[in-house]
mmCIF file of C-alpha atoms and ligand atoms in Angstrom:
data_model
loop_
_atom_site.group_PDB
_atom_site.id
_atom_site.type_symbol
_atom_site.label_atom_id
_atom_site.label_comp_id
_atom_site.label_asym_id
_atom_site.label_seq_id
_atom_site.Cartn_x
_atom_site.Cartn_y
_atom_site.Cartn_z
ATOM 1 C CA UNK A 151 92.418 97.468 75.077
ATOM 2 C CA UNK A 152 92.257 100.758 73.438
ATOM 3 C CA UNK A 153 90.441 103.807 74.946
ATOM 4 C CA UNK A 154 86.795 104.461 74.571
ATOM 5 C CA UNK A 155 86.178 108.136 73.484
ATOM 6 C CA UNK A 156 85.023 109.334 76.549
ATOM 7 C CA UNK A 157 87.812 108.195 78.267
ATOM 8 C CA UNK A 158 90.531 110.005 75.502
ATOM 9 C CA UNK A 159 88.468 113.012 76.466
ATOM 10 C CA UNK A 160 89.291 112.424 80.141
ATOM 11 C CA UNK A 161 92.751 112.157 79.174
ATOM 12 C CA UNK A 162 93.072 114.826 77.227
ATOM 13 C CA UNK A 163 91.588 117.128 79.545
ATOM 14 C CA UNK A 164 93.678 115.934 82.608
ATOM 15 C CA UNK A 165 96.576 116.919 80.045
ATOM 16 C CA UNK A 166 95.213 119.857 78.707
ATOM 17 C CA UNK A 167 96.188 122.390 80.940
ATOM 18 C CA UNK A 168 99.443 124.264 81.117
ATOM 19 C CA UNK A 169 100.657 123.347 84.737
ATOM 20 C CA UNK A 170 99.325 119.939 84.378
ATOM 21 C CA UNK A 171 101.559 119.530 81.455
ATOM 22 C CA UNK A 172 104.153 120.807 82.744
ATOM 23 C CA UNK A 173 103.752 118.555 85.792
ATOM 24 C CA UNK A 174 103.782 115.300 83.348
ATOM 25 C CA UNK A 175 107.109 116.567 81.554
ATOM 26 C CA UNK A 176 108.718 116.770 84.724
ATOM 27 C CA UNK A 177 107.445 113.318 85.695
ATOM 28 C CA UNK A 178 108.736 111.587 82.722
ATOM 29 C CA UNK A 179 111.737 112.024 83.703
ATOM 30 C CA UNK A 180 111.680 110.563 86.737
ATOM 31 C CA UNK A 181 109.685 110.466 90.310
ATOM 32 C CA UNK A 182 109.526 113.535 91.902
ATOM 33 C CA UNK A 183 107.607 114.417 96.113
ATOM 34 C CA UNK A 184 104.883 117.039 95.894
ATOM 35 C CA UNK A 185 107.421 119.216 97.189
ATOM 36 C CA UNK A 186 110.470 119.053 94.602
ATOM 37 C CA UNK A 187 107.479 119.684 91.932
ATOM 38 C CA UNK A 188 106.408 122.525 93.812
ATOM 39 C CA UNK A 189 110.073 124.220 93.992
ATOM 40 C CA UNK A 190 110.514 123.537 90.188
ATOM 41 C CA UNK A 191 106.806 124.643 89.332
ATOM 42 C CA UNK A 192 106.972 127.344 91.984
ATOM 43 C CA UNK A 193 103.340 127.149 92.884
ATOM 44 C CA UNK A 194 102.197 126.519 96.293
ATOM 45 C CA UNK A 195 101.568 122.749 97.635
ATOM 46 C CA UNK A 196 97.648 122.883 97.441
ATOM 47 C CA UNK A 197 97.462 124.196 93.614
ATOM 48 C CA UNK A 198 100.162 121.375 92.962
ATOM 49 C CA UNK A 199 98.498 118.777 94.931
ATOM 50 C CA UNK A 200 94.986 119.802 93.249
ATOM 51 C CA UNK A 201 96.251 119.247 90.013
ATOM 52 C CA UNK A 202 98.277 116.453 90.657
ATOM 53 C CA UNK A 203 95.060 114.713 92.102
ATOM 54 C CA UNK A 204 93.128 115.425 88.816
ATOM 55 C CA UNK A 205 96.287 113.800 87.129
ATOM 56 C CA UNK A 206 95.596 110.829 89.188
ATOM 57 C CA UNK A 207 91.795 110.404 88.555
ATOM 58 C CA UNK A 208 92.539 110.239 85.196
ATOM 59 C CA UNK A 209 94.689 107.440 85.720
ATOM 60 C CA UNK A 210 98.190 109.652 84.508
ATOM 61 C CA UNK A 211 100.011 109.641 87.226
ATOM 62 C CA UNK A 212 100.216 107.031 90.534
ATOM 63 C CA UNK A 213 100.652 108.465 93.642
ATOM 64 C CA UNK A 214 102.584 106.798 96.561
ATOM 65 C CA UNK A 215 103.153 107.912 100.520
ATOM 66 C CA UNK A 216 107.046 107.505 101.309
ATOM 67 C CA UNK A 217 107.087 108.490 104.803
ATOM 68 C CA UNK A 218 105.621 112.040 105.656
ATOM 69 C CA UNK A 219 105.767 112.550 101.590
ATOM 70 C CA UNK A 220 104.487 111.487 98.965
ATOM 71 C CA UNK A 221 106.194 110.398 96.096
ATOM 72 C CA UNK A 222 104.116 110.915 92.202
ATOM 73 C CA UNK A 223 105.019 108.509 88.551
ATOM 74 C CA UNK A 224 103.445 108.698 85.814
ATOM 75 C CA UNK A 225 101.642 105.417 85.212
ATOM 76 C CA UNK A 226 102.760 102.675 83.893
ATOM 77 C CA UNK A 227 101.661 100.722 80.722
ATOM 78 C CA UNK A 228 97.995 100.624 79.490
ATOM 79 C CA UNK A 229 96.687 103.124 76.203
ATOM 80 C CA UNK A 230 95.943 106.324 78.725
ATOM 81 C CA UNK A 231 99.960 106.279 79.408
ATOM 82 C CA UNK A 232 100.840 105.696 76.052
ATOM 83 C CA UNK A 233 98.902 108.340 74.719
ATOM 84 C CA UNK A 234 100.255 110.978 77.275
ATOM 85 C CA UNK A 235 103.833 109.631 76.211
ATOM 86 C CA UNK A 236 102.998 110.542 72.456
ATOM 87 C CA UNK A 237 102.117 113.968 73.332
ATOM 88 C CA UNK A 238 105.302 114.686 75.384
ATOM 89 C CA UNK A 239 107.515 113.330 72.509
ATOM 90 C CA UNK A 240 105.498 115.650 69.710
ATOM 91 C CA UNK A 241 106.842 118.722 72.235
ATOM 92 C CA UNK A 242 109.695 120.700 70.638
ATOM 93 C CA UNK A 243 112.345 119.552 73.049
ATOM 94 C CA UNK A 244 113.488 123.197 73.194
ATOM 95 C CA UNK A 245 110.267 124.640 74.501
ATOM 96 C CA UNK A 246 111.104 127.294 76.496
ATOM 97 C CA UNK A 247 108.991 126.459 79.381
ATOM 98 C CA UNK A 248 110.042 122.900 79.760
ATOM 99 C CA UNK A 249 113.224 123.777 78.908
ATOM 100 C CA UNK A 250 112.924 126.528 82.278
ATOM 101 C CA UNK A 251 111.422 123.789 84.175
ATOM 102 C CA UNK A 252 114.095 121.314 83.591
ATOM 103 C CA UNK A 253 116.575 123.427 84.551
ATOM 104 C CA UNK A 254 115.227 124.002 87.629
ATOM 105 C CA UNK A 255 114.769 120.441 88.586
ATOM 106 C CA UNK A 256 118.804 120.004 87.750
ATOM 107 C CA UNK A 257 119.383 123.231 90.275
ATOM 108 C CA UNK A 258 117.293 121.386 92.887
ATOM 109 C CA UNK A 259 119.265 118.169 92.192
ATOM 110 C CA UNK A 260 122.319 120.232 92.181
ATOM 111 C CA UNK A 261 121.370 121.450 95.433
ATOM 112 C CA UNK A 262 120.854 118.254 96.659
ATOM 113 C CA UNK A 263 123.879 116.516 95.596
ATOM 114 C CA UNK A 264 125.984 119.453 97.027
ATOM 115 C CA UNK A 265 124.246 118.640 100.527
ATOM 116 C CA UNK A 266 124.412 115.034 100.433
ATOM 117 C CA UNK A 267 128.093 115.510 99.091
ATOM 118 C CA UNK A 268 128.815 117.670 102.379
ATOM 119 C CA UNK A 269 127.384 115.058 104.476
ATOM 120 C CA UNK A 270 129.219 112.096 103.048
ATOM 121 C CA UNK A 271 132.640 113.923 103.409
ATOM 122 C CA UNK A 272 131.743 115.412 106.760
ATOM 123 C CA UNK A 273 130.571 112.032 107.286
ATOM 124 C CA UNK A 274 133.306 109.770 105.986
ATOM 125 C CA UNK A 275 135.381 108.739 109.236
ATOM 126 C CA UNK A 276 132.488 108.325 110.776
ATOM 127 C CA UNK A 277 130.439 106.097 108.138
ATOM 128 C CA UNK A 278 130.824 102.649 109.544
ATOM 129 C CA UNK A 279 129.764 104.040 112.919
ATOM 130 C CA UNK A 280 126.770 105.475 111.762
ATOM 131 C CA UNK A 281 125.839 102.433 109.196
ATOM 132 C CA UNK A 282 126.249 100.066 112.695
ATOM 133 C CA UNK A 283 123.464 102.098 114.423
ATOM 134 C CA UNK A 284 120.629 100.582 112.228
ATOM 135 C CA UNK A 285 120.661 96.845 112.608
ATOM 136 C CA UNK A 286 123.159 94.047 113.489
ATOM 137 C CA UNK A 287 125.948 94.399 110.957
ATOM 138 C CA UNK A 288 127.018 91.033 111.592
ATOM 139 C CA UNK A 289 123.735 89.266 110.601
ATOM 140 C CA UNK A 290 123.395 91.753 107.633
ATOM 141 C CA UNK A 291 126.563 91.088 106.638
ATOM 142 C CA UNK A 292 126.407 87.282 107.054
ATOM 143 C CA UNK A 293 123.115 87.510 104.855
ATOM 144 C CA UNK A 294 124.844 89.010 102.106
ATOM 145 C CA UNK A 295 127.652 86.714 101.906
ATOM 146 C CA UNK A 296 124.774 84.415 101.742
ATOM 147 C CA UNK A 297 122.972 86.414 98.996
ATOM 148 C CA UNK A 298 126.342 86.668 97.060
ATOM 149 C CA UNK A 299 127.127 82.639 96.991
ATOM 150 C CA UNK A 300 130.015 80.761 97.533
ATOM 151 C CA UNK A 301 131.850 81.928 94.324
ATOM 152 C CA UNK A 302 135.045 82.627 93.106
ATOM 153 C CA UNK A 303 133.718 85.778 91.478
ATOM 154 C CA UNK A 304 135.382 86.553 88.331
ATOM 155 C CA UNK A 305 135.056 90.463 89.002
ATOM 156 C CA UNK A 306 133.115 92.130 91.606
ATOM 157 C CA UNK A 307 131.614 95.581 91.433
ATOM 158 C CA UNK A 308 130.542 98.030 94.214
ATOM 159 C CA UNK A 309 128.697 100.976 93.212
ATOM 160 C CA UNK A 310 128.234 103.963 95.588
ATOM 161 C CA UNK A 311 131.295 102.055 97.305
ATOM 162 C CA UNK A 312 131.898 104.691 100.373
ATOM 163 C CA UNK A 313 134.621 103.051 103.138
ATOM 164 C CA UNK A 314 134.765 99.506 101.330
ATOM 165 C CA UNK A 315 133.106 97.527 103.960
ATOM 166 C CA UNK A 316 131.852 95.700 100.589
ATOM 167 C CA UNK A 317 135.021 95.391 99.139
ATOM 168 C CA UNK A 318 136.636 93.956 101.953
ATOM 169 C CA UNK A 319 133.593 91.567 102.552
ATOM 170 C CA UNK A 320 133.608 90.084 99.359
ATOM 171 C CA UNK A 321 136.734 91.318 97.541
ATOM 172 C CA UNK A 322 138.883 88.243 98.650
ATOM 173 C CA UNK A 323 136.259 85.390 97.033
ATOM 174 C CA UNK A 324 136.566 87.919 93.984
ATOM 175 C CA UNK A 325 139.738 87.890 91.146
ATOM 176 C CA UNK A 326 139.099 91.633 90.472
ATOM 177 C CA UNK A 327 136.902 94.117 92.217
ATOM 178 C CA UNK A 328 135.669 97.770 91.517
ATOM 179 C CA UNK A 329 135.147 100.175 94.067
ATOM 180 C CA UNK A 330 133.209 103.447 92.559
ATOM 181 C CA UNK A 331 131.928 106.591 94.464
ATOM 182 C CA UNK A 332 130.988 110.103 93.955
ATOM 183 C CA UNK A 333 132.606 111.347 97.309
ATOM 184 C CA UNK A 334 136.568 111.592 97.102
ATOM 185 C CA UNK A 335 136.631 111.447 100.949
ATOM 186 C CA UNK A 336 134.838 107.785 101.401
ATOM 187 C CA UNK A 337 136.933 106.558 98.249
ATOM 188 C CA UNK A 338 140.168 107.831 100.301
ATOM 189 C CA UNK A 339 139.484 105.818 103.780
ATOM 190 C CA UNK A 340 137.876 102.966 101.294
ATOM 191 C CA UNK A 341 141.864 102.858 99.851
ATOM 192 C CA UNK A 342 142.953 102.560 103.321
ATOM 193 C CA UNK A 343 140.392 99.982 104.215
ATOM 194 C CA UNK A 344 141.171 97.882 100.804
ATOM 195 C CA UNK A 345 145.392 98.309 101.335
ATOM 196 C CA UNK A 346 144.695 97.251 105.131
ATOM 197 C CA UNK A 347 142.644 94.410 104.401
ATOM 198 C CA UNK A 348 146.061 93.255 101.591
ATOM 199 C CA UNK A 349 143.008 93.286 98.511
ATOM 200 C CA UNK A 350 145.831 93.902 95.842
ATOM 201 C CA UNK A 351 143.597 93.339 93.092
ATOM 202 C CA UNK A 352 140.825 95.567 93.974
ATOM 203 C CA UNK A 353 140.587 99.176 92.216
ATOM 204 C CA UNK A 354 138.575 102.550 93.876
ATOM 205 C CA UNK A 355 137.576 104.677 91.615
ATOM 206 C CA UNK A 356 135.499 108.093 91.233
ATOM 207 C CA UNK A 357 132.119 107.675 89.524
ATOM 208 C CA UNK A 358 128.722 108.098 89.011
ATOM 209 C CA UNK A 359 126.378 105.188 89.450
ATOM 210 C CA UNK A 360 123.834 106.576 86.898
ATOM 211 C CA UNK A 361 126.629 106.467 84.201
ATOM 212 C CA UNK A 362 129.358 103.964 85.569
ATOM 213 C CA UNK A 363 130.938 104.123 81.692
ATOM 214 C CA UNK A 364 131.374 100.378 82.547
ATOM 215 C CA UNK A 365 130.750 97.970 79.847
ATOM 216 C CA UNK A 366 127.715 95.762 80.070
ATOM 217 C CA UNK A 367 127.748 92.837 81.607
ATOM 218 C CA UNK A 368 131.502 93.727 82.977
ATOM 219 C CA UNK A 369 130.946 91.928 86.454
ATOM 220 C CA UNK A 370 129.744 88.213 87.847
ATOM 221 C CA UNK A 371 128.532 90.036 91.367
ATOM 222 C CA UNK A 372 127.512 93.519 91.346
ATOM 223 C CA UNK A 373 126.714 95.299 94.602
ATOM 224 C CA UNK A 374 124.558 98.357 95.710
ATOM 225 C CA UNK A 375 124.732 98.482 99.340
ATOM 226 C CA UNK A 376 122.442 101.450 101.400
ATOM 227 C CA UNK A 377 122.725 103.715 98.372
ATOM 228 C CA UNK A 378 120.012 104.225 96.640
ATOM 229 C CA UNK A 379 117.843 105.486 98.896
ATOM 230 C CA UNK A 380 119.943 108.881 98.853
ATOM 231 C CA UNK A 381 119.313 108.952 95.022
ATOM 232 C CA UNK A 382 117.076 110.899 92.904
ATOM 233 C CA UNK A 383 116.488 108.452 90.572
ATOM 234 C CA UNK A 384 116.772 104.994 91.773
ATOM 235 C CA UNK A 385 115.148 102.973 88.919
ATOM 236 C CA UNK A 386 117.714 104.478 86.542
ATOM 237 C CA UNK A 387 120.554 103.510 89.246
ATOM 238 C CA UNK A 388 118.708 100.328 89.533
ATOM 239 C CA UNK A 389 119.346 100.092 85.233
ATOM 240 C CA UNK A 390 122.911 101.016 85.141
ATOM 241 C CA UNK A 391 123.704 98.214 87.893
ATOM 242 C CA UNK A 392 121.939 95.763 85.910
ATOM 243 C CA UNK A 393 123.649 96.522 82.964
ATOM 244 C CA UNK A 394 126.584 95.793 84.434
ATOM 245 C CA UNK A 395 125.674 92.277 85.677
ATOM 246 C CA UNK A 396 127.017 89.140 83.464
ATOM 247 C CA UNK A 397 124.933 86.080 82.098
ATOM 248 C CA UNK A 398 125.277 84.003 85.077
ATOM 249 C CA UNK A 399 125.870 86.783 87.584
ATOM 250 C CA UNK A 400 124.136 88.357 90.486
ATOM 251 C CA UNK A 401 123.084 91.530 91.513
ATOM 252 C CA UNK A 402 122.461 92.433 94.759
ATOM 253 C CA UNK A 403 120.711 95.244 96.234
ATOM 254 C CA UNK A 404 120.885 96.304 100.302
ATOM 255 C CA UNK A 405 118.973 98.463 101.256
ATOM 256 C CA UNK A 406 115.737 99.520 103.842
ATOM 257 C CA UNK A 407 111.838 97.825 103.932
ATOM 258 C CA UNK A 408 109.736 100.755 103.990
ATOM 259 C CA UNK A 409 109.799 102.794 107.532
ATOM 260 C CA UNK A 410 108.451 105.996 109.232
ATOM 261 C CA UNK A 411 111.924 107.678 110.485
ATOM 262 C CA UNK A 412 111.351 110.642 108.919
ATOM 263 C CA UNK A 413 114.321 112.446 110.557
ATOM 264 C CA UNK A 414 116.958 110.546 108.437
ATOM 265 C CA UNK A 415 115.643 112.883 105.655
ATOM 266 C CA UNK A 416 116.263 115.669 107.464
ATOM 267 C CA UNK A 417 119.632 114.359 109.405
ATOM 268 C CA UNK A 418 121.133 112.143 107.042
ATOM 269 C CA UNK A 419 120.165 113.040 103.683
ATOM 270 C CA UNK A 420 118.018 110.335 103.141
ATOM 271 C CA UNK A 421 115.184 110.978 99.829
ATOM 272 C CA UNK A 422 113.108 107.287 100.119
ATOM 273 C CA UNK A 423 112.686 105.998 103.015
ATOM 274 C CA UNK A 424 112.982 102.282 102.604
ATOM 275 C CA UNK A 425 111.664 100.393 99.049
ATOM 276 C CA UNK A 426 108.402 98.075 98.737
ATOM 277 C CA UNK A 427 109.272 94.407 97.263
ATOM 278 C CA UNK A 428 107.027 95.159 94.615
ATOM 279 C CA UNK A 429 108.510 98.502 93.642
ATOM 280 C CA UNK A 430 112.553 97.147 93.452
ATOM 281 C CA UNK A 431 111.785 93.964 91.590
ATOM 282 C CA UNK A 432 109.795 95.866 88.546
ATOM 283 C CA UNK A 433 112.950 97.907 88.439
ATOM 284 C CA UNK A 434 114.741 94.672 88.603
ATOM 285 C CA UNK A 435 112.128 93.076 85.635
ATOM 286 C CA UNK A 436 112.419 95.712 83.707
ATOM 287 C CA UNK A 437 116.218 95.791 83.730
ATOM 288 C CA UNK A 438 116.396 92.391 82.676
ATOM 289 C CA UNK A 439 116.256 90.637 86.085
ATOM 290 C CA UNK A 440 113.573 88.277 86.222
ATOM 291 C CA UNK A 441 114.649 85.783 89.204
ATOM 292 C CA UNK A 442 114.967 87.432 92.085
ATOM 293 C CA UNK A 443 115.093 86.385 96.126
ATOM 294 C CA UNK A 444 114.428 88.585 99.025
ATOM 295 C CA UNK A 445 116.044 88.108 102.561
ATOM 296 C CA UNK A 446 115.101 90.791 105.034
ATOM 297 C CA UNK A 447 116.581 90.949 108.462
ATOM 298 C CA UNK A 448 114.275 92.634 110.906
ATOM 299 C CA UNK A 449 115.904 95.180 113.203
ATOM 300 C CA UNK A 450 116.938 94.286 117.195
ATOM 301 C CA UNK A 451 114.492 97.094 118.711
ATOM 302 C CA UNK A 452 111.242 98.205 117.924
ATOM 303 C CA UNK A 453 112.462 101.687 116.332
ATOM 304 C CA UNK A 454 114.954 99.850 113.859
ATOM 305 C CA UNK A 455 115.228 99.595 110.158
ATOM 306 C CA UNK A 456 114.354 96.246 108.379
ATOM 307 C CA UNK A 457 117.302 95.422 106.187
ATOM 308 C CA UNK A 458 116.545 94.008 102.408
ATOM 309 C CA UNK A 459 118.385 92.108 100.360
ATOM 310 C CA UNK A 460 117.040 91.618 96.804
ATOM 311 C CA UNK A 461 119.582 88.831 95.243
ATOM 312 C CA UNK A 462 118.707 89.014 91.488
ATOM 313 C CA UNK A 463 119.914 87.324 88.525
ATOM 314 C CA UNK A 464 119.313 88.053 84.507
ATOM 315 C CA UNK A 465 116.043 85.996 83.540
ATOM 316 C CA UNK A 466 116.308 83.556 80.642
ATOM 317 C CA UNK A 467 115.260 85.873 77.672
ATOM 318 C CA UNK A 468 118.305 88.010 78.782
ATOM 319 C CA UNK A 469 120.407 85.155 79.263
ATOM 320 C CA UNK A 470 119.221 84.112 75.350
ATOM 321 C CA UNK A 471 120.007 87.324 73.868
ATOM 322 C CA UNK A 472 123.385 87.249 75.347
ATOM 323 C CA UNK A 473 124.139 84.173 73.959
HETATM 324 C C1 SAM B 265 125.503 105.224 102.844
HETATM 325 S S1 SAM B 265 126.938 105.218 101.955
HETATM 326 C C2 SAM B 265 127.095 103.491 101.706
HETATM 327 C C3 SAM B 265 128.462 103.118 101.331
HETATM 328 C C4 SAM B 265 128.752 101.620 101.245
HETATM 329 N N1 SAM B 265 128.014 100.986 100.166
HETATM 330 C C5 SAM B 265 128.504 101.002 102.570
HETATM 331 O O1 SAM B 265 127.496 100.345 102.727
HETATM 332 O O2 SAM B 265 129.295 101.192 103.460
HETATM 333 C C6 SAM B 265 126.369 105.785 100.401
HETATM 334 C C7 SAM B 265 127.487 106.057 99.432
HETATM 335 O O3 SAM B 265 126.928 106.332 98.159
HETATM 336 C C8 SAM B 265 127.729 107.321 97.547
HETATM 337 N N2 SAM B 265 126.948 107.928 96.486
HETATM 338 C C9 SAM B 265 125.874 108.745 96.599
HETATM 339 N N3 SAM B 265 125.424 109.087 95.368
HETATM 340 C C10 SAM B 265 126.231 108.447 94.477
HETATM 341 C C11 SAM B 265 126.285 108.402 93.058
HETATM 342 N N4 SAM B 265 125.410 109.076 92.305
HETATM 343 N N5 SAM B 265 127.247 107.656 92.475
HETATM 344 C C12 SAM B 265 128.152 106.985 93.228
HETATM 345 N N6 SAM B 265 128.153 106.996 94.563
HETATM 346 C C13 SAM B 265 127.217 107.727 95.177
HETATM 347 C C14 SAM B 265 128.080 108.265 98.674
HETATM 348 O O4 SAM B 265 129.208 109.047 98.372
HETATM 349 C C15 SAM B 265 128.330 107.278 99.805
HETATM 350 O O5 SAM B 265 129.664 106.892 99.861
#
C-alpha cells in the first residue's frame, strides 16, 4: 500500500537531517551496535541513540537488543523503506561525507578483524579445547551428522573451517571436501588434523567467507560451524554459503540460540551473541533457502550455550530456475 502524504512527510523528515542520513547510509550496508555507529559518526551514544530512535518511530530502521547491545537495520520491505532506498541510490556515490564515513566503518572492521585474527592464531592449539567448554560436543556433533544425512556427499564445503573438526566429521561420507579460513594458523593444525585423520581428498585453503570465489552451487553439503557470530556481516556470509549450495544439497548452519554471556564479546571476540530462528531463516529465505529444520541442543548447566542447527535446503523456485 503506498504512503499517505502525511506519512512521506514523516519519512522525509526522519531522513532529512544530516546525521540521520548519514546514519541510514551506514546502515544499508549492513547492521551496525549503537556503538560501532557512534565510533564511525564520532558523536556521543545519547545524540546517536536520539536520532536513531527518531529513525525508528518513523518506521526506518528496526532496532534489536543482542546481549548488553543493541543491534540497528534498516527496515525491511513496505513503501517507507523503499523510498529511503531511492534516496540513498540518487547520492553521488563519491560524496565526500559518506565516502569519510565509510572509510571509517572499514578502519573499525579492520580493527576488528586484526583482533579477532590475533585471537584465532593465539587461539589455534587451543581451539577444540575452548569449543568443548560450551556444550556436549558429542551430542552436537551427533546432531549434525544427523542434520547432514546419510549421504555420500559429492563435495563438501566448510567455510570459516579453523582445526577441521568438520572436515574430519564429515569429510569421509564426502568424495571431495573444502576446508577455507581466514587464519593461516587454524588452516595449519586443520592440515594436520585432515593428514591424521588419512582424508586424502580433502583440500584447506585460505579464504574469505564473504567472497569464497567458489562457483555457485559448487557443493551437495555446505557447512558453517560457530562462525558467524564473530562476523560483521552475517546475512551476507549467510548469502555466499548459500550460493554455494547445489539443487539437492544442504546447508547447514551451527551456531548459538540467543544468550546473555556478554563476556565472550569481550574475551573471545564474539560480535552476536547467539541468532533468533526467525532472524537466520529470512537470511536463509532470502538466499534461496526456503525448507529449513531447526535442532537445538540445550546446554548441560544452567550457564551454557544452546547449540542451533538450521539444516536448510534450496526451496522449489530455486530448484526450478536451476533446472
Ligand atoms: C570458532 S572458529 C570455528 C572453526 C570450526 N568451524 C570449528 O567449529 O571448529 C571460527 C573460525 O572462523 C574463521 N573465520 C573468521 N572470520 C572468517 C572469514 N571472514 N572467512 C573465513 N574464516 C573466518 C576463524 O579464523 C576461525 O578459524
Amino acid at each position: 500500500m503506498r504512503l499517505r502524504a502525511d506519512q512521506a512527510v514523516d519519512v522525509l523528515r526522519a531522513a532529512g537531517e544530516p546525521t540521520r542520513l548519514r546514519i541510514l547510509a551506514l546502515l544499508a550496508r549492513e547492521e551496525l551496535a549503537v556503538l560501532e555507529l557512534c565510533r564511525v559518526i564520532d558523536q556521543s551514544q545519547p545524540r546517536v541513540s536520539r536520532h536513531l530512535k527518531l529513525l525508528a518511530e518513523a518506521g526506518l530502521v528496526e532496532r534489536f537488543p543482542d546481549g548488553a547491545w543493541v543491534f540497528y537495520r534498516l527496515t525491511h520491505g513496505g513503501q517507507a523503506a523503499e523510498l529511503i532506498g531511492e534516496i540513498l541510490a540518487r547520492i553521488d556515490a563519491a560524496d565526500p561525507v559518506l565516502t569519510r564515513d565509510a572509510e571509517r566503518l572499514s578502519a573499525v572492521w579492520a580493527e576488528r578483524a586484526a583482533d579477532a585474527g590475533e585471537y584465532f592464531a593465539r587461539n589455534a592449539a587451543r581451539w577444540d579445547e575452548i569449543r568443548s567448554l560450551y556444550v556436549s560436543e558429542a551430542a552436537v556433533e551427533t546432531a549434525i551428522l544427523a542434520a547432514a544425512g546419510t549421504g555420500p556427499f559429492h563435495r563438501l564445503v566448510d567455510l570459516g573451517s579453523g582445526t577441521g573438526r568438520m572436515l574430519t566429521l564429515l569429510g569421509p561420507k564426502a568424495g571431495q571436501a573444502l576446508g577455507l579460513d581466514l587464519s593461516q594458523q587454524m588452516l595449519n593444525i586443520a592440515r594436520n588434523h585432515v593428514a591424521e585423520a588419512g582424508l586424502a581428498g580433502c583440500e584447506l585453503r585460505h579464504g574469505d567467507i564473504f567472497a569464497t570465489r567458489l562457483p555457485s552451487e559448487y557443493a551437495d553439503l555446505v557447512v558453517v560451524h560457530q562462525v558467524l557470530h564473530y562476523l560483521a556481516d552475517p546475512a551476507a556470509a549467510v548469502k555466499e554459503a548459500a550460493r554455494l549450495v547445489a539443487p539437492g544439497g544442504k546447508l547447514l548452519i551451527v551456531d548459538f540460540a540467543p544468550h546473555k554471556l556478554e563476556y565472550l564479546r569481550e574475551q573471545h571476540q564474539h560480535r552476536r551473541l547467539g541468532f533468533a530462528d526467525g532472524e537466520m531463516k529470512r537470511w536463509l529465505a532470502e538466499a534461496g533457502l526456503t525448507k529449513v529444520e531447526v535442532d537445538a541442543l540445550p546446554p548441560a548447566r544452567t550457564e551454557g550455550l544452546t547449540v542451533k542447527i538450521w539444516a536448510a535446503e534450496p526451496g522449489r523456485a530455486r530448484q526450478r530456475s536451476a533446472a
